[in-house]
Coordinates of C-alpha atoms in Angstrom, one line a residue:
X7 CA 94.2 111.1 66.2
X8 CA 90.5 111.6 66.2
X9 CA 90.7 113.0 69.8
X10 CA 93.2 115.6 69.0
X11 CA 91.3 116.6 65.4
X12 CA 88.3 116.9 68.0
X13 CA 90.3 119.5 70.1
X14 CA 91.7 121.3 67.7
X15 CA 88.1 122.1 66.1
X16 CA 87.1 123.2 69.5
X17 CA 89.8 125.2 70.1
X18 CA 89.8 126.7 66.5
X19 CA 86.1 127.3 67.4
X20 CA 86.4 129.1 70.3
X21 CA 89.3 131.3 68.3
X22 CA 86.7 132.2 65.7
X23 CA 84.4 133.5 68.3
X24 CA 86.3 136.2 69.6
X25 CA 86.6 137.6 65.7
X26 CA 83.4 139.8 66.2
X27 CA 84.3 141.0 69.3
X28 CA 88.0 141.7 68.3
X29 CA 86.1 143.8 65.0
X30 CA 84.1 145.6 67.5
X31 CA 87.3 146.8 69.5
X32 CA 89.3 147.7 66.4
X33 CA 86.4 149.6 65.5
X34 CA 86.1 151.6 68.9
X35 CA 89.9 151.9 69.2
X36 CA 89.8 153.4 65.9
X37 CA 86.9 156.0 66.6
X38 CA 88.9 157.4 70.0
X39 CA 92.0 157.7 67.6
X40 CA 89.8 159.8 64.6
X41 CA 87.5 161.5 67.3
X42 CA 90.6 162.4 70.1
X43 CA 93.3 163.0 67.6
X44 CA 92.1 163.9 64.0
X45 CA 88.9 166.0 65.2
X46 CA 89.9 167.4 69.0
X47 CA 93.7 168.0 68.5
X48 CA 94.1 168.4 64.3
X49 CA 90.9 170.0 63.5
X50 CA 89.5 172.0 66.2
X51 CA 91.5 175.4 67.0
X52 CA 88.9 176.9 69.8
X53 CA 91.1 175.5 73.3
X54 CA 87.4 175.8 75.1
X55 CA 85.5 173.6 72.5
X56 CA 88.4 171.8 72.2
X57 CA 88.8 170.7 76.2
X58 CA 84.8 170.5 76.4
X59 CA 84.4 167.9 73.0
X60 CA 87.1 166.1 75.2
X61 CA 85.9 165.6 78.9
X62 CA 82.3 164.8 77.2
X63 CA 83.7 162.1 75.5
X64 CA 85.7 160.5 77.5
X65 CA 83.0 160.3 80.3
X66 CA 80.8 158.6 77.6
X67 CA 83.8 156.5 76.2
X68 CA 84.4 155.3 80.0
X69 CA 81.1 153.9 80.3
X70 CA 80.5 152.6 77.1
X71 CA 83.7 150.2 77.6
X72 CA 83.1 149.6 81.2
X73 CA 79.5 148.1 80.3
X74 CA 80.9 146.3 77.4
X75 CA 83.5 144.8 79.4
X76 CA 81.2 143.4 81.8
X77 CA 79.1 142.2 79.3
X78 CA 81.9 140.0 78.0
X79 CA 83.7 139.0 81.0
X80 CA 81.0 138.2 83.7
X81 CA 80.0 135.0 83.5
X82 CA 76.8 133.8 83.1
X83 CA 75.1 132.6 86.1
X84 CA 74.3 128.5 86.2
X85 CA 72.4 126.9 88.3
X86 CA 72.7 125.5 92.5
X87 CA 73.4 122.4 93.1
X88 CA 70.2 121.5 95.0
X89 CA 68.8 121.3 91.1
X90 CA 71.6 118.6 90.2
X91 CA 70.1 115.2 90.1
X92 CA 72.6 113.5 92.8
X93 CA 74.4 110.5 91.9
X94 CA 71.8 108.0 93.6
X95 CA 69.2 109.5 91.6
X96 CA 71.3 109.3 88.5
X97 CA 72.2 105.7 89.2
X98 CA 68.4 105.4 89.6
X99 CA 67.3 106.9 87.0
X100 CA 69.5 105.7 84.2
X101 CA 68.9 102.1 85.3
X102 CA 65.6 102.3 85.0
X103 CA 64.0 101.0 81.6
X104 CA 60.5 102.1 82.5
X105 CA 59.5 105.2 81.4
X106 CA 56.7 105.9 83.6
X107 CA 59.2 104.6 86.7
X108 CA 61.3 107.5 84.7
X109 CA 59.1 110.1 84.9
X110 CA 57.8 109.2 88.7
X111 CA 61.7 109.9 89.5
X112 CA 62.0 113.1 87.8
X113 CA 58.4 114.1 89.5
X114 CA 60.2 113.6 93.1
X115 CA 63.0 115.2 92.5
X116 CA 61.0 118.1 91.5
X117 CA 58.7 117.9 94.1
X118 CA 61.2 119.0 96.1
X119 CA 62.1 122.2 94.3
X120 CA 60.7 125.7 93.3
X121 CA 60.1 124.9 89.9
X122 CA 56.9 126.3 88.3
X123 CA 57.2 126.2 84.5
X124 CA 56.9 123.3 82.6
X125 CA 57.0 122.3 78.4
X126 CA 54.7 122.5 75.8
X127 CA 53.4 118.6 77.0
X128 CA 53.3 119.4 80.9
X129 CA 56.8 117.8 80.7
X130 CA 59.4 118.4 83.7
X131 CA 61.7 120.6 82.5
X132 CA 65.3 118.2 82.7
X133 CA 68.4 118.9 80.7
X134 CA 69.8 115.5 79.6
X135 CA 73.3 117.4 79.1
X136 CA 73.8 119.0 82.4
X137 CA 71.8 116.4 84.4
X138 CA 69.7 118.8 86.4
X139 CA 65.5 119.8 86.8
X140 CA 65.8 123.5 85.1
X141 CA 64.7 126.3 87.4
X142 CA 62.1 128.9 85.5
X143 CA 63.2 130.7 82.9
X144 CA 66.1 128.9 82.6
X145 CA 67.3 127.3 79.5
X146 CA 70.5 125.0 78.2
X147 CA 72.9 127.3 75.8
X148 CA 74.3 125.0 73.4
X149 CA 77.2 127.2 72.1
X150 CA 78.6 127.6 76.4
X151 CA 77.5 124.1 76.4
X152 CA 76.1 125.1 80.0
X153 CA 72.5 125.9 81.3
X154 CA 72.1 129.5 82.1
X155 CA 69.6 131.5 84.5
X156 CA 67.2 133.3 83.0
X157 CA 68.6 133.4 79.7
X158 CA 68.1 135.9 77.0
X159 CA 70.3 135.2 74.3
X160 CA 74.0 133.8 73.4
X161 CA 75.4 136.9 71.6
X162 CA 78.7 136.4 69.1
X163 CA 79.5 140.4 69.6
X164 CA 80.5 139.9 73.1
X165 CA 81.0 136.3 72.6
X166 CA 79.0 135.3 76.2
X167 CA 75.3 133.9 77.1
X168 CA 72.8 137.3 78.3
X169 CA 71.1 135.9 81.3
X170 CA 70.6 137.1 84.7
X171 CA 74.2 137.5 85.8
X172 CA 74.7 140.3 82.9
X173 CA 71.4 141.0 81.3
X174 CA 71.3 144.6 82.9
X175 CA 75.0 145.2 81.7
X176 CA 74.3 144.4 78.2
X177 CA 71.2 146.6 78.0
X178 CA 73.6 149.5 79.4
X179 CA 75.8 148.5 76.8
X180 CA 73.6 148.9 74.4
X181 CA 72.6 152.4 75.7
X182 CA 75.3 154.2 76.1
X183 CA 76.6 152.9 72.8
X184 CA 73.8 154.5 71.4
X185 CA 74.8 157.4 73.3
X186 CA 78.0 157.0 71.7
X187 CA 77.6 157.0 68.2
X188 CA 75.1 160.1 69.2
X189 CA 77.5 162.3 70.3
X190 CA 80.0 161.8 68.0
X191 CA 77.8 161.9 65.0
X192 CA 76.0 165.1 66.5
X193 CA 79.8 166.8 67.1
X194 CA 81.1 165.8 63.8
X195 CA 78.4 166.9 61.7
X196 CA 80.0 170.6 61.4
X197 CA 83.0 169.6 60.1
X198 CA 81.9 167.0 58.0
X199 CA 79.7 169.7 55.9
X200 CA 83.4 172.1 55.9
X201 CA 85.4 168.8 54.4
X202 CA 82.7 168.0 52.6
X203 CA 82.3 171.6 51.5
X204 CA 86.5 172.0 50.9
X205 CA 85.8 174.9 53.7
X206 CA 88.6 172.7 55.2
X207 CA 91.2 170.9 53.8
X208 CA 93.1 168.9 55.7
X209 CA 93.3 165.5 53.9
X210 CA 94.3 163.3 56.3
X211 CA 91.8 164.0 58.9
X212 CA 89.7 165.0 56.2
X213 CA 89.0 160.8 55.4
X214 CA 88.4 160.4 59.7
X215 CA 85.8 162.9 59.8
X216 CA 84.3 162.2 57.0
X217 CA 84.3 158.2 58.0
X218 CA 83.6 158.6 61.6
X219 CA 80.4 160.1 60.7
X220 CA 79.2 157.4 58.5
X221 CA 80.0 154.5 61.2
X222 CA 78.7 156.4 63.8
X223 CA 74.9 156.9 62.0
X224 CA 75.1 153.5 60.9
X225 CA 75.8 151.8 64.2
X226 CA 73.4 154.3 66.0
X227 CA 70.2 153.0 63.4
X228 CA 70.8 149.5 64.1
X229 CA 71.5 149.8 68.0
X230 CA 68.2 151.7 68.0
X231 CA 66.2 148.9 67.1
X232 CA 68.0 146.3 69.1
X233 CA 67.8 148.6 72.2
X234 CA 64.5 149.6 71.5
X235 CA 63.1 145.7 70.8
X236 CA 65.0 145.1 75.0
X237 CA 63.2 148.3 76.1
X238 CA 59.9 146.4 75.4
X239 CA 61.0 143.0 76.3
X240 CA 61.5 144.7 79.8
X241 CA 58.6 146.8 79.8
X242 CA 57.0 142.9 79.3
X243 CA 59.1 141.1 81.4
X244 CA 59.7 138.7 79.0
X245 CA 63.3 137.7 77.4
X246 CA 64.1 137.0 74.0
X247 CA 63.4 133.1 74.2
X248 CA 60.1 134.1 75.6
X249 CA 59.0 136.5 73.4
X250 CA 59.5 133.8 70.8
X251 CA 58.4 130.8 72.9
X252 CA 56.1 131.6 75.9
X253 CA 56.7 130.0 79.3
X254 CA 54.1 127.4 79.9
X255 CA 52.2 127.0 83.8
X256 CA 49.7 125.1 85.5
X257 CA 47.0 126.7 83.1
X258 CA 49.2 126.6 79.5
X259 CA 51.2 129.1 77.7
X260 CA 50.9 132.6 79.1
X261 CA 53.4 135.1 77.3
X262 CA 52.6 137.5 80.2
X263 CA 53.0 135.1 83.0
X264 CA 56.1 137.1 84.6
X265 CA 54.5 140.5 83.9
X266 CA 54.0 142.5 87.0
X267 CA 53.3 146.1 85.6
X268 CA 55.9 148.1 84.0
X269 CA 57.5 149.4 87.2
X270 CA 57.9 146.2 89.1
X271 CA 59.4 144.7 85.7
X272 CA 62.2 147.3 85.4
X273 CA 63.3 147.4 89.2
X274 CA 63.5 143.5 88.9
X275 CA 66.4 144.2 86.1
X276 CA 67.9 147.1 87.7
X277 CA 66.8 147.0 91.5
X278 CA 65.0 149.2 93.7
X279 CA 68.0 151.9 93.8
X280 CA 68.0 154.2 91.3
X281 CA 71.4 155.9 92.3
X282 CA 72.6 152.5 90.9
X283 CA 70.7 152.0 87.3
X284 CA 72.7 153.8 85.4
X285 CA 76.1 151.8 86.2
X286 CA 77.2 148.8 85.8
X287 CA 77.2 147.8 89.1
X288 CA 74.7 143.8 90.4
X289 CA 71.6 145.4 91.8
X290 CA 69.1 142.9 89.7
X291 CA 66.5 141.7 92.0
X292 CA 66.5 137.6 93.1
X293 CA 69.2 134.8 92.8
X294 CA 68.0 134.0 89.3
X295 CA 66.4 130.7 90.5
X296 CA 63.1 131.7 90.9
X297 CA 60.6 134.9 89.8
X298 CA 57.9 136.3 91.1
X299 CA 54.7 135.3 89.1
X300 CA 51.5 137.1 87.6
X301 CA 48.6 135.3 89.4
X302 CA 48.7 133.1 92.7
X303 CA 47.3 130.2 90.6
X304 CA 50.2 130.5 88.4
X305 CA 52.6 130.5 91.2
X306 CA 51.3 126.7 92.6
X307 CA 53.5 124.3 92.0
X308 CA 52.2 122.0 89.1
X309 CA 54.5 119.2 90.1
X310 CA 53.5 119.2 93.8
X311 CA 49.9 117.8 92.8
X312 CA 48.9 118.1 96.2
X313 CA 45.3 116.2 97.4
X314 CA 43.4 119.4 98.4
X315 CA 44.0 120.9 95.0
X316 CA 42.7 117.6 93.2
X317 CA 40.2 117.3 95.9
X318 CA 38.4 120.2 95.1
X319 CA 38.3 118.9 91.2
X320 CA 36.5 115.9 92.6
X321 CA 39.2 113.4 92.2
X322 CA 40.4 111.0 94.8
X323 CA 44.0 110.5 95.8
X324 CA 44.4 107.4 93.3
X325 CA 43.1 109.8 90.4
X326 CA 45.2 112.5 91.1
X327 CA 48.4 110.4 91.1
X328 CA 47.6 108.2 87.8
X329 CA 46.9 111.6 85.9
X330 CA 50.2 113.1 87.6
X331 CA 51.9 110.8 85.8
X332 CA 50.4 110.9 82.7
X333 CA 50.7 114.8 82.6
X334 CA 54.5 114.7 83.3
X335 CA 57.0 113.5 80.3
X336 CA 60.5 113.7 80.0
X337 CA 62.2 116.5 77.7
X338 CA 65.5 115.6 76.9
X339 CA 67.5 118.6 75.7
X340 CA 69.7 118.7 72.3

């Protein structure tokens, strides 16, 4: 009984988060009904302004639900199995009572791996849920229940994690709705002063008009800020959990530790073509896994420890291993 009460929450759950993205396509179905049918065919009597209103929009309409179908439908990007803990070091790891003996496991593993980031208390970053050493810049979404490369955010209005797989198509998405609710607000504006002025009377499409102009400011103010707040994050290379939280290194917390000028940080979204930017087509730079880093001393290994590095601190080999281990402590993910 308690197992099938436990599914149907999840599956009730899972139903509810598709609501705001079924709202958003009643809402864009309804704007190509009022635009196409109330304004272009009822409204307008000039056949040129008429067929040009039309192949305008529909070339912006195209793209605006070809980015926001990839922004719900491709899936965000975990990570390789070489970051897995196997099933010996499992076994290891979780019959181990020690927590230093802990921590000296989790150290090897990494040792092994290109991981460069750490937490807040020089811990190794391990996800308890998914049993694996987190590459940079990734993080555990607790909503897909999954860890996700270089994640942004989980957003409800396309009801998918933002990470590396589909961060470039949801800040397309977020432009050409802009460009959107632009054009129809900026095409609709004449004849919502003539309904408004009774210079037309139509009543029917009369309330579409008049509505479609409304929605269309009011989604374009608030996409402006969210598009504009991404713009930034880009122009910083940070994402959204970073700009909250900043990704600690070998030296602490540097919010700019993935900043490599502005240029560099925008072909790493949308590549080096720039035929390809504008659609929403893969071209991000990497695998996700790892980044390219501000500074060379930020881009050493913290984990590695190796005896040159602590030999030119003036530590021994002894030394260097006892404050390895007290340096490195376990974060276990919730």
């Amino acid at each position: 009984m308690a197992v099938a009460l436990s599914r149907g929450l999840r599956w009730g759950q899972r139903a509810l988060a598709w609501v705001p993205v079924l709202l958003i396509t009643a809402v864009v179905l309804w704007s190509y009904y009022a635009y196409v049918c109330e304004l272009c065919l009822v409204t307008l009597t000039n056949p040129v302004e008429r067929v040009a209103y039309l192949a305008v929009f529909h070339v912006i309409f195209v793209l605006f639900v070809w980015t926001y179908w990839k922004s719900i439908f491709t899936l965000p990007m975990q990570p390789d199995k070489k970051f897995h803990i196997s099933y010996t070091d499992k076994e290891r790891y979780e019959n181990e009572e020690r927590p230093e003996v802990q921590r000296q496991i989790l150290a090897e593993i990494a040792r092994k791996l290109p991981v460069y980031t750490r937490t807040g208390n020089g811990a190794v970053r391990f996800c308890d849920r998914c049993q694996l050493i987190k590459p940079d810049r990734c993080h555990h979404c607790s909503v897909c229940a999954i860890c996700v490369l270089k994640m942004d955010h989980h957003c409800p209005w396309v009801n998918n994690c933002i990470g590396f797989s589909n961060y470039k198509f949801f800040l397309l998405f977020l432009a050409y709705s802009l460009l959107y609710c632009l054009y129809i607000a900026a095409t609709v504006f004449k004849y919502f002063i003539k309904y408004w002025t009774g210079e037309l009377t139509n009543g029917r499409s009369k309330f579409h008009v008049l509505f479609l102009l409304f929605v269309a400011v009011m989604f374009f103010v608030s996409l402006m800020f969210l598009f504009g707040y991404h713009c930034w994050l880009i122009s910083r290379n940070r994402s959204t959990l970073e700009a909250f939280s900043a990704p600690v290194f070998q030296n602490g917390p540097d919010k700019n530790g993935f900043n490599l000028g502005f240029v560099k940080n925008l072909q790493q979204v949308f590549g080096e073509e720039k035929k390809l930017w504008l659609l929403p087509i893969v071209s991000s730079q990497g695998d996700g896994h790892s980044f390219p880093m501000r500074t060379l001393c930020e881009a050493r290994n913290p984990l590695l420890a190796n005896e040159e590095q602590w030999d030119d601190d003036g530590l021994d080999e002894e030394s260097q291993g006892s404050n390895e281990a007290s340096s490195l402590a376990i974060e276990m993910e919730t």
